Coordinates of N, CA and C in Angstrom, one line a residue:
X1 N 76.5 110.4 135.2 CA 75.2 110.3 134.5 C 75.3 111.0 133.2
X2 N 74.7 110.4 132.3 CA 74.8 111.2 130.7 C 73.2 111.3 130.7
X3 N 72.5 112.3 130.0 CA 71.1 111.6 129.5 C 70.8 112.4 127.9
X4 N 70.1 111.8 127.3 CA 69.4 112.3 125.8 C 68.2 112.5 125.9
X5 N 68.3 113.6 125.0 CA 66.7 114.3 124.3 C 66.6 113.2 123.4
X6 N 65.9 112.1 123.6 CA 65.3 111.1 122.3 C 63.7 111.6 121.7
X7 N 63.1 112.8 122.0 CA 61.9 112.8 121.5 C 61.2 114.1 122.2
X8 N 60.5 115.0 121.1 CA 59.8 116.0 121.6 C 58.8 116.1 121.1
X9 N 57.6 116.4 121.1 CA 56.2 116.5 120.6 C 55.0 116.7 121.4
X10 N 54.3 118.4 121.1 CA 53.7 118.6 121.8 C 53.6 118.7 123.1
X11 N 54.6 119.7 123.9 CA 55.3 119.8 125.3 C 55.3 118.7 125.7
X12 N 55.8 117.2 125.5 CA 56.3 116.1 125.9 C 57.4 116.1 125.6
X13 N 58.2 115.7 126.6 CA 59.7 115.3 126.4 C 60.2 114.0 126.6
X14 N 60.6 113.2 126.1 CA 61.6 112.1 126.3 C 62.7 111.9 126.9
X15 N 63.6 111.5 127.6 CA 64.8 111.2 127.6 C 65.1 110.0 128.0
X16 N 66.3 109.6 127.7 CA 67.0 108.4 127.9 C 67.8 108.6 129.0
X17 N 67.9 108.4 129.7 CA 69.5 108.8 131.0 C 69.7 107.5 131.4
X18 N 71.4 107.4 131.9 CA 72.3 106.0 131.8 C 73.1 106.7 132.8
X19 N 72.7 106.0 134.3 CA 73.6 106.4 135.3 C 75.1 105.4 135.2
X20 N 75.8 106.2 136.2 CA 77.1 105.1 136.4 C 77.4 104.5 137.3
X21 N 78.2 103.4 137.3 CA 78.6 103.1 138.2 C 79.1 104.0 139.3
X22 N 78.5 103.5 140.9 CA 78.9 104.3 142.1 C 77.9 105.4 142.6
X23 N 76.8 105.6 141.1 CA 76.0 106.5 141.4 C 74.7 106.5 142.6
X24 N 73.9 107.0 143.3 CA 73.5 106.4 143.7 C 71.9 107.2 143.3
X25 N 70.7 106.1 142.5 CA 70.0 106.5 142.0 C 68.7 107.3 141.7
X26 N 68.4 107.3 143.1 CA 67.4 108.3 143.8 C 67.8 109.8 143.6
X27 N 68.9 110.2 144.2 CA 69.1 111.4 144.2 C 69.9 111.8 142.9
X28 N 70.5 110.7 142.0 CA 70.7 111.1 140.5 C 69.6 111.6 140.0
X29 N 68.6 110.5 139.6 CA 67.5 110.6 139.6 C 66.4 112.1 139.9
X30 N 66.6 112.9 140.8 CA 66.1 113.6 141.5 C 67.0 114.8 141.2
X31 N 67.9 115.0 140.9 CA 69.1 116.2 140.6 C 68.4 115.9 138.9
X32 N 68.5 114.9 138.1 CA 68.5 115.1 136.8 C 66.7 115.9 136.6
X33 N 65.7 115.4 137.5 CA 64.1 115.9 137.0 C 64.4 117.5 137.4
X34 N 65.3 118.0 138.6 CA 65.5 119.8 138.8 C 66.1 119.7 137.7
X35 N 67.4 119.4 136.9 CA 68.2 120.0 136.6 C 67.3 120.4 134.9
X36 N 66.2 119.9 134.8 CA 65.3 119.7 133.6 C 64.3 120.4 133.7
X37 N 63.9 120.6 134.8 CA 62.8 121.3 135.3 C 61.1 120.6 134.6
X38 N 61.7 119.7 135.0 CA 60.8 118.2 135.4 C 59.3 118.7 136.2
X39 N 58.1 118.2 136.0 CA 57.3 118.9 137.1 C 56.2 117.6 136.7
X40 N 56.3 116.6 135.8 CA 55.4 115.6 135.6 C 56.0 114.7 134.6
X41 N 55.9 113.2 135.0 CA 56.6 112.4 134.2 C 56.2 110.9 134.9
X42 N 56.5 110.2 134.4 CA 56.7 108.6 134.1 C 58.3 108.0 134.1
X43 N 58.7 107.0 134.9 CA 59.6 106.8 134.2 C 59.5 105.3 134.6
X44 N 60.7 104.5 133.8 CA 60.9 102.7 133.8 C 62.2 103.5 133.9
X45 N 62.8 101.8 134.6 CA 64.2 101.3 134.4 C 64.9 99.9 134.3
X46 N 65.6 100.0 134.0 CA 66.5 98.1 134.2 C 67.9 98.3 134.5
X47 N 68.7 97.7 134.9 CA 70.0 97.8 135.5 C 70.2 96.9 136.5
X48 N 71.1 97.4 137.5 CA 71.8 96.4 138.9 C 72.7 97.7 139.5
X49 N 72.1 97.0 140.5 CA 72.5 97.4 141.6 C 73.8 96.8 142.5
X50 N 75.2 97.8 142.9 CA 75.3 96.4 144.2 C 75.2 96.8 145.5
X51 N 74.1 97.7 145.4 CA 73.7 97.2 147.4 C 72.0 98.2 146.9
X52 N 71.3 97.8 147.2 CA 70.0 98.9 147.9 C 69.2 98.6 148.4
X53 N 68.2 99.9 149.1 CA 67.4 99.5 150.2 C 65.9 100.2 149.6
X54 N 64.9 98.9 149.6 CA 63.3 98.9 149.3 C 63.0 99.7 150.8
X55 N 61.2 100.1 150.1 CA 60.9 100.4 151.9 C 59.1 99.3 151.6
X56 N 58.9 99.3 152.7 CA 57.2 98.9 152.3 C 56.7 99.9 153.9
X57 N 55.3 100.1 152.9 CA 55.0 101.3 153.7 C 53.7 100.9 154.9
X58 N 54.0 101.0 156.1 CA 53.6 100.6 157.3 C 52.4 101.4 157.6
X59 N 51.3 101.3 157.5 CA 50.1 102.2 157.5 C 50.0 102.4 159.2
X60 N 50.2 101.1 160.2 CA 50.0 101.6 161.1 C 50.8 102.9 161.8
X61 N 52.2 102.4 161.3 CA 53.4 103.6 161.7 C 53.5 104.6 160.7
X62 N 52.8 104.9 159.7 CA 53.0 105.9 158.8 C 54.5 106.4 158.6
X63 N 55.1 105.2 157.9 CA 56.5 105.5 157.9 C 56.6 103.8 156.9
X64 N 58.5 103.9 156.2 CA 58.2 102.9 155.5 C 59.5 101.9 156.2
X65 N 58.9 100.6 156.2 CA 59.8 99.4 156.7 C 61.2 99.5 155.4
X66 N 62.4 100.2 156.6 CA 63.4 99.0 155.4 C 63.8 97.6 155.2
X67 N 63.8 97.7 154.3 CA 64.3 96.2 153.6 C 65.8 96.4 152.8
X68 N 67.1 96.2 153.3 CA 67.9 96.3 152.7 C 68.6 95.5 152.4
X69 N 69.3 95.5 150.9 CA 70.0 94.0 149.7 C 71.1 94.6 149.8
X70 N 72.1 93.7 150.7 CA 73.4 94.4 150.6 C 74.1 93.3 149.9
X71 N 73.5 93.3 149.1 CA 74.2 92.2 147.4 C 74.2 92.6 146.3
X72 N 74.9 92.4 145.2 CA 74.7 92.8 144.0 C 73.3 92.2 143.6
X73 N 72.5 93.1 142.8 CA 71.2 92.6 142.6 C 70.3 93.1 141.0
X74 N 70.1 92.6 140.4 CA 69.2 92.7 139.1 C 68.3 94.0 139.3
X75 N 68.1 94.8 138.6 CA 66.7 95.7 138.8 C 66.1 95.4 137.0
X76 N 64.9 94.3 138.2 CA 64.6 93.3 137.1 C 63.1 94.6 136.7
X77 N 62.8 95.5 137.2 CA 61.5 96.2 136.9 C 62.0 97.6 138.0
X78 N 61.8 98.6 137.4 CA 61.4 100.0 138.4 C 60.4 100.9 137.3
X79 N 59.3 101.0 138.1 CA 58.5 102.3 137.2 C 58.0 102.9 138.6
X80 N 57.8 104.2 137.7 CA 58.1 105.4 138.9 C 56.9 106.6 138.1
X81 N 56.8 107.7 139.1 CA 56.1 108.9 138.4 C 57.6 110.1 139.0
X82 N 57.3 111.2 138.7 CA 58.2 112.6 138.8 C 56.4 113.7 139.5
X83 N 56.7 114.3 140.2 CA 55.9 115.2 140.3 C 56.0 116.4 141.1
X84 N 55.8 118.0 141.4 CA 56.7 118.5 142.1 C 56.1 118.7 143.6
X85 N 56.5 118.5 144.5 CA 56.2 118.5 146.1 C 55.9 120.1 146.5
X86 N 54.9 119.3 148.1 CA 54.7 121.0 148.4 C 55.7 122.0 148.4
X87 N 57.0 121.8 148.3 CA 58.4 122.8 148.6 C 58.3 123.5 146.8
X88 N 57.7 122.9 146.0 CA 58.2 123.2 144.4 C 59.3 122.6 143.5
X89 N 59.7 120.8 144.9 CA 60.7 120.3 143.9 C 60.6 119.4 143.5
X90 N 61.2 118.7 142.7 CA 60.7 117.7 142.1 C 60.8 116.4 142.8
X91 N 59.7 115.7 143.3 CA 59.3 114.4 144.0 C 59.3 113.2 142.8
X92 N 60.0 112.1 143.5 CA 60.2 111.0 142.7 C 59.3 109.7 143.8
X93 N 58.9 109.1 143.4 CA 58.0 107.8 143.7 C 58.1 106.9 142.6
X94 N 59.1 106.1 143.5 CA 59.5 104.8 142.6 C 59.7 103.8 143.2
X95 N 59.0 102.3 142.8 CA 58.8 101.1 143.0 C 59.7 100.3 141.9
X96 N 60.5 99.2 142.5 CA 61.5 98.4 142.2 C 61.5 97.2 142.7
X97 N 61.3 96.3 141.7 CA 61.8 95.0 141.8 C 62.9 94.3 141.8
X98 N 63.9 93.9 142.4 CA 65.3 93.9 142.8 C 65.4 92.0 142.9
X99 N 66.0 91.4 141.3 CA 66.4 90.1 141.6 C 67.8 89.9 142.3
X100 N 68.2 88.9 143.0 CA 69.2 88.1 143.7 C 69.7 86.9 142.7
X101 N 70.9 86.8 143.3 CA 71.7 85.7 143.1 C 71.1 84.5 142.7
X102 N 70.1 84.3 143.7 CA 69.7 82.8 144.0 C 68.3 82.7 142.9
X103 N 68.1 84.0 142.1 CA 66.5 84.2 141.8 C 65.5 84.5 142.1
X104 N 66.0 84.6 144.0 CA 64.9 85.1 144.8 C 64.5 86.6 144.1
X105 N 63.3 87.5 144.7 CA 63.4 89.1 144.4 C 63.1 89.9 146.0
X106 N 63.1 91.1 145.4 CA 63.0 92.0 146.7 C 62.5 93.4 146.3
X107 N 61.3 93.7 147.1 CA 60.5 94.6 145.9 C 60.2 95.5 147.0
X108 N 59.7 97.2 146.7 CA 58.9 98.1 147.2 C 59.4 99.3 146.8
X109 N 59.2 100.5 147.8 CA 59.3 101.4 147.1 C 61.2 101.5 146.8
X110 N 61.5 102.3 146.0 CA 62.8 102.7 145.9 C 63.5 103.6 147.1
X111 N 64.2 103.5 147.8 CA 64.3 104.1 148.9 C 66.4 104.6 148.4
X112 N 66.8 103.9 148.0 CA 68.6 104.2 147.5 C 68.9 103.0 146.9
X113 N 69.9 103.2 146.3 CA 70.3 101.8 144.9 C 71.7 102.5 144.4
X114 N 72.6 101.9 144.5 CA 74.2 102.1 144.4 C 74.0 101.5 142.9
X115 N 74.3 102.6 142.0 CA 74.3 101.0 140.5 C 75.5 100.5 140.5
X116 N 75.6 99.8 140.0 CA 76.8 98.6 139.6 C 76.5 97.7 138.4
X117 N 76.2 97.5 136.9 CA 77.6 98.2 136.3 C 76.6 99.7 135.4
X118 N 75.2 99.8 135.7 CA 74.4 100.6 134.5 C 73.2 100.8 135.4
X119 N 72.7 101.9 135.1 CA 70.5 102.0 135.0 C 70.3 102.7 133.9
X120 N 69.7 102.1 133.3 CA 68.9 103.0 132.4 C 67.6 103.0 132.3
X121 N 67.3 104.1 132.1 CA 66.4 105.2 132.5 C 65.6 105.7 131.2
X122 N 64.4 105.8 131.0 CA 63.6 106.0 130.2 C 62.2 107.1 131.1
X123 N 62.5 108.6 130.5 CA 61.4 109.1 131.0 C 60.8 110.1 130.5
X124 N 59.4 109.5 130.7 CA 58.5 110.4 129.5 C 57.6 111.8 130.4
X125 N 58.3 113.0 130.0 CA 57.5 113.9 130.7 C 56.0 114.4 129.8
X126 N 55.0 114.8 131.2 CA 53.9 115.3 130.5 C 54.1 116.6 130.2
X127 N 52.8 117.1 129.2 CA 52.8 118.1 129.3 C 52.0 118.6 130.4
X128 N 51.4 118.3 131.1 CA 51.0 119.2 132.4 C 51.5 118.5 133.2
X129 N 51.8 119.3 134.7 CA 52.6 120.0 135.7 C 52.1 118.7 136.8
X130 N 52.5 117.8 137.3 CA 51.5 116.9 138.4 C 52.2 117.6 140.0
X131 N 51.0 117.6 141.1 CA 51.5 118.1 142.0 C 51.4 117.0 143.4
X132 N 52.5 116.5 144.1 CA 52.3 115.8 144.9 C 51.8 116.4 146.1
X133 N 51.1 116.0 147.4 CA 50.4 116.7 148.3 C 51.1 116.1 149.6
X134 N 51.2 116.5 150.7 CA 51.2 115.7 152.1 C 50.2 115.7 152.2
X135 N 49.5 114.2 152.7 CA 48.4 113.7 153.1 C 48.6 112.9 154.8
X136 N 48.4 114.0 155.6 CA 48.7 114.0 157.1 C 48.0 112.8 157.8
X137 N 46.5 112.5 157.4 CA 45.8 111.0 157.8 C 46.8 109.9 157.5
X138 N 47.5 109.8 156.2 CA 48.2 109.1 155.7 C 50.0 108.5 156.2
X139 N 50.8 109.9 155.7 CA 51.7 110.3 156.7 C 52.7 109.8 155.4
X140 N 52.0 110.3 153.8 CA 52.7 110.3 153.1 C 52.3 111.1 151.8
X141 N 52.8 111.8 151.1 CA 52.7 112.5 150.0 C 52.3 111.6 149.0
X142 N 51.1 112.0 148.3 CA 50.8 111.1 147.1 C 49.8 112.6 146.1
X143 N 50.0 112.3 144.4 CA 49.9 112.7 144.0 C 48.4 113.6 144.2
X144 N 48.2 114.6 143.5 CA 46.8 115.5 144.3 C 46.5 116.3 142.7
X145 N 45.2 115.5 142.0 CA 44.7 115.5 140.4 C 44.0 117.2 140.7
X146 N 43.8 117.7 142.1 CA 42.9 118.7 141.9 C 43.7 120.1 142.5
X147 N 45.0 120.1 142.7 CA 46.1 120.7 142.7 C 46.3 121.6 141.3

């Protein structure tokens, strides 16, 4: 993984980051917002993948259905947030659109994505701190504005 300082103004930061081949992008992804000390952010991406697995999230089972593309595949769309979890680390929540061979897609949350041949990575931190929460009715962590 390489990544750039493309931009600073007014405790906002930018960067650019360009995973590699073999990497696998979640937990790149998630080592790069610690290793920055990341605590609120935005991010897009575009690249390929060649294997990963979406989840979609099962309200009755509070847990998320995999869906796994064990094909080389387009990441024709991923936008995501960064925010830090009840532990103090940094939580990633990312949704991905994943084209196929045939054109078909395959979409939900980001659950692991092997790149193959690039991702790149665009992410814009805020200046304030966002904090994700467990929400136990739920039986998932989602962002908490009053944190």
């Amino acid at each position: 993984m390489k990544s750039k300082l493309v931009a600073e103004t007014s405790g906002q930061r930018t960067f650019v980051v360009v995973l590699d081949p073999g990497e696998e992008a979640f937990a790149a992804l998630s080592a790069f917002a610690a290793q920055k000390g990341i605590a609120g952010a935005s991010l897009t991406a575009i690249g390929a993948f060649e294997k990963a697995t979406v989840g979609w999230f099962d309200f009755g089972s509070k847990s998320y259905r995999k869906i796994p593309v064990g094909e080389q595949c387009e990441v024709l769309s991923a936008i995501g947030d960064i925010a830090v979890d009840d532990s103090g680390k940094a939580s990633l929540h990312v949704h991905a659109v994943l084209g196929l061979s045939d054109g078909s897609t395959r979409g939900g949350h980001l659950v692991e994505g092997i790149v193959r041949p690039t991702l790149e990575v665009t992410v814009t931190e805020s200046p304030v701190h966002l904090r994700r929460t467990k929400r136990p009715g739920l039986g998932i962590a989602l962002i908490d504005l009053g944190a």
